[in-house]
Amino acid sequence: LKDRHAVTAQHVTVFRGPKKNLQHERVSLTYLGQREEPFTAADIRANRFALVLRSMSADDVRRTEAALAEVAD
């Protein structure tokens, strides 16, 4: 699987959730606080991520850099 070694973080809201950290199998939630209003799509500022690419040939690197240049801001 491509994400087998992935480490991710995500902000979530839990309607009327407990004011404490939660643990369940391979998921942990850290209580950060509360908001007056529910989150909406307007609250999302960006979707950020980092990729680690290994065992690439020189040609793989060249093609990857060209593809990244096409989608860069």
PDB file of C-alpha atoms in Angstrom:
ATOM      1  CA  LEU A   1       0.000   0.000   0.000  1.00  0.00           C
ATOM      2  CA  LYS A   2       1.278   3.447  -0.825  1.00  0.00           C
ATOM      3  CA  ASP A   3       0.357   4.925   2.580  1.00  0.00           C
ATOM      4  CA  ARG A   4       1.573   2.000   4.658  1.00  0.00           C
ATOM      5  CA  HIS A   5       4.195   4.143   6.397  1.00  0.00           C
ATOM      6  CA  ALA A   6       2.175   7.368   6.426  1.00  0.00           C
ATOM      7  CA  VAL A   7       1.872   9.490   9.540  1.00  0.00           C
ATOM      8  CA  THR A   8      -1.070  11.859   9.301  1.00  0.00           C
ATOM      9  CA  ALA A   9      -2.679  14.609  11.351  1.00  0.00           C
ATOM     10  CA  GLN A  10      -6.138  16.025  10.850  1.00  0.00           C
ATOM     11  CA  HIS A  11      -8.351  18.458  12.725  1.00  0.00           C
ATOM     12  CA  VAL A  12     -11.827  17.096  13.408  1.00  0.00           C
ATOM     13  CA  THR A  13     -14.826  18.239  15.355  1.00  0.00           C
ATOM     14  CA  VAL A  14     -16.938  16.042  17.588  1.00  0.00           C
ATOM     15  CA  PHE A  15     -20.414  17.434  18.193  1.00  0.00           C
ATOM     16  CA  ARG A  16     -20.954  17.494  21.954  1.00  0.00           C
ATOM     17  CA  GLY A  17     -17.811  15.414  22.350  1.00  0.00           C
ATOM     18  CA  PRO A  18     -16.018  14.953  25.660  1.00  0.00           C
ATOM     19  CA  LYS A  19     -13.505  17.576  26.782  1.00  0.00           C
ATOM     20  CA  LYS A  20     -10.633  15.093  26.936  1.00  0.00           C
ATOM     21  CA  ASN A  21      -8.133  13.198  24.786  1.00  0.00           C
ATOM     22  CA  LEU A  22      -9.371   9.931  23.280  1.00  0.00           C
ATOM     23  CA  GLN A  23      -7.502   6.760  22.260  1.00  0.00           C
ATOM     24  CA  HIS A  24      -8.793   3.859  20.160  1.00  0.00           C
ATOM     25  CA  GLU A  25      -6.631   1.175  18.540  1.00  0.00           C
ATOM     26  CA  ARG A  26      -4.439   3.071  16.041  1.00  0.00           C
ATOM     27  CA  VAL A  27      -6.134   6.473  16.415  1.00  0.00           C
ATOM     28  CA  SER A  28      -5.569   9.121  19.043  1.00  0.00           C
ATOM     29  CA  LEU A  29      -7.477  12.380  19.390  1.00  0.00           C
ATOM     30  CA  THR A  30      -6.024  15.334  21.262  1.00  0.00           C
ATOM     31  CA  TYR A  31      -8.588  17.709  22.742  1.00  0.00           C
ATOM     32  CA  LEU A  32      -7.708  21.249  21.593  1.00  0.00           C
ATOM     33  CA  GLY A  33     -10.750  23.207  22.723  1.00  0.00           C
ATOM     34  CA  GLN A  34     -14.166  24.301  21.564  1.00  0.00           C
ATOM     35  CA  ARG A  35     -15.696  26.745  19.091  1.00  0.00           C
ATOM     36  CA  GLU A  36     -18.867  28.748  19.258  1.00  0.00           C
ATOM     37  CA  GLU A  37     -19.857  27.744  15.701  1.00  0.00           C
ATOM     38  CA  PRO A  38     -19.378  24.480  13.730  1.00  0.00           C
ATOM     39  CA  PHE A  39     -16.532  24.262  11.217  1.00  0.00           C
ATOM     40  CA  THR A  40     -17.509  24.929   7.598  1.00  0.00           C
ATOM     41  CA  ALA A  41     -15.687  24.665   4.266  1.00  0.00           C
ATOM     42  CA  ALA A  42     -14.810  28.359   4.647  1.00  0.00           C
ATOM     43  CA  ASP A  43     -12.641  27.453   7.670  1.00  0.00           C
ATOM     44  CA  ILE A  44     -10.298  25.299   5.571  1.00  0.00           C
ATOM     45  CA  ARG A  45      -7.173  27.277   4.686  1.00  0.00           C
ATOM     46  CA  ALA A  46      -5.116  24.647   2.880  1.00  0.00           C
ATOM     47  CA  ASN A  47      -4.486  20.978   2.377  1.00  0.00           C
ATOM     48  CA  ARG A  48      -0.794  20.425   3.107  1.00  0.00           C
ATOM     49  CA  PHE A  49       1.279  17.315   2.837  1.00  0.00           C
ATOM     50  CA  ALA A  50       4.853  16.153   2.336  1.00  0.00           C
ATOM     51  CA  LEU A  51       6.036  13.250   0.227  1.00  0.00           C
ATOM     52  CA  VAL A  52       9.128  11.126   0.739  1.00  0.00           C
ATOM     53  CA  LEU A  53      10.284   9.474  -2.477  1.00  0.00           C
ATOM     54  CA  ARG A  54      12.908   6.749  -2.257  1.00  0.00           C
ATOM     55  CA  SER A  55      14.891   4.557  -4.617  1.00  0.00           C
ATOM     56  CA  MET A  56      14.419   6.795  -7.634  1.00  0.00           C
ATOM     57  CA  SER A  57      16.595   6.628 -10.721  1.00  0.00           C
ATOM     58  CA  ALA A  58      18.036   9.811 -12.225  1.00  0.00           C
ATOM     59  CA  ASP A  59      15.336   9.616 -14.919  1.00  0.00           C
ATOM     60  CA  ASP A  60      12.621   9.221 -12.263  1.00  0.00           C
ATOM     61  CA  VAL A  61      13.924  12.343 -10.514  1.00  0.00           C
ATOM     62  CA  ARG A  62      13.969  14.319 -13.774  1.00  0.00           C
ATOM     63  CA  ARG A  63      10.395  13.326 -14.685  1.00  0.00           C
ATOM     64  CA  THR A  64       9.165  13.992 -11.140  1.00  0.00           C
ATOM     65  CA  GLU A  65      10.722  17.447 -11.052  1.00  0.00           C
ATOM     66  CA  ALA A  66       9.140  18.249 -14.446  1.00  0.00           C
ATOM     67  CA  ALA A  67       5.725  17.073 -13.242  1.00  0.00           C
ATOM     68  CA  LEU A  68       6.021  19.131 -10.045  1.00  0.00           C
ATOM     69  CA  ALA A  69       6.956  22.232 -12.050  1.00  0.00           C
ATOM     70  CA  GLU A  70       3.689  21.836 -14.002  1.00  0.00           C
ATOM     71  CA  VAL A  71       1.533  21.966 -10.857  1.00  0.00           C
ATOM     72  CA  ALA A  72       3.559  24.412  -8.721  1.00  0.00           C
ATOM     73  CA  ASP A  73       1.815  27.598  -7.553  1.00  0.00           C
TER      74      ASP A  73
END
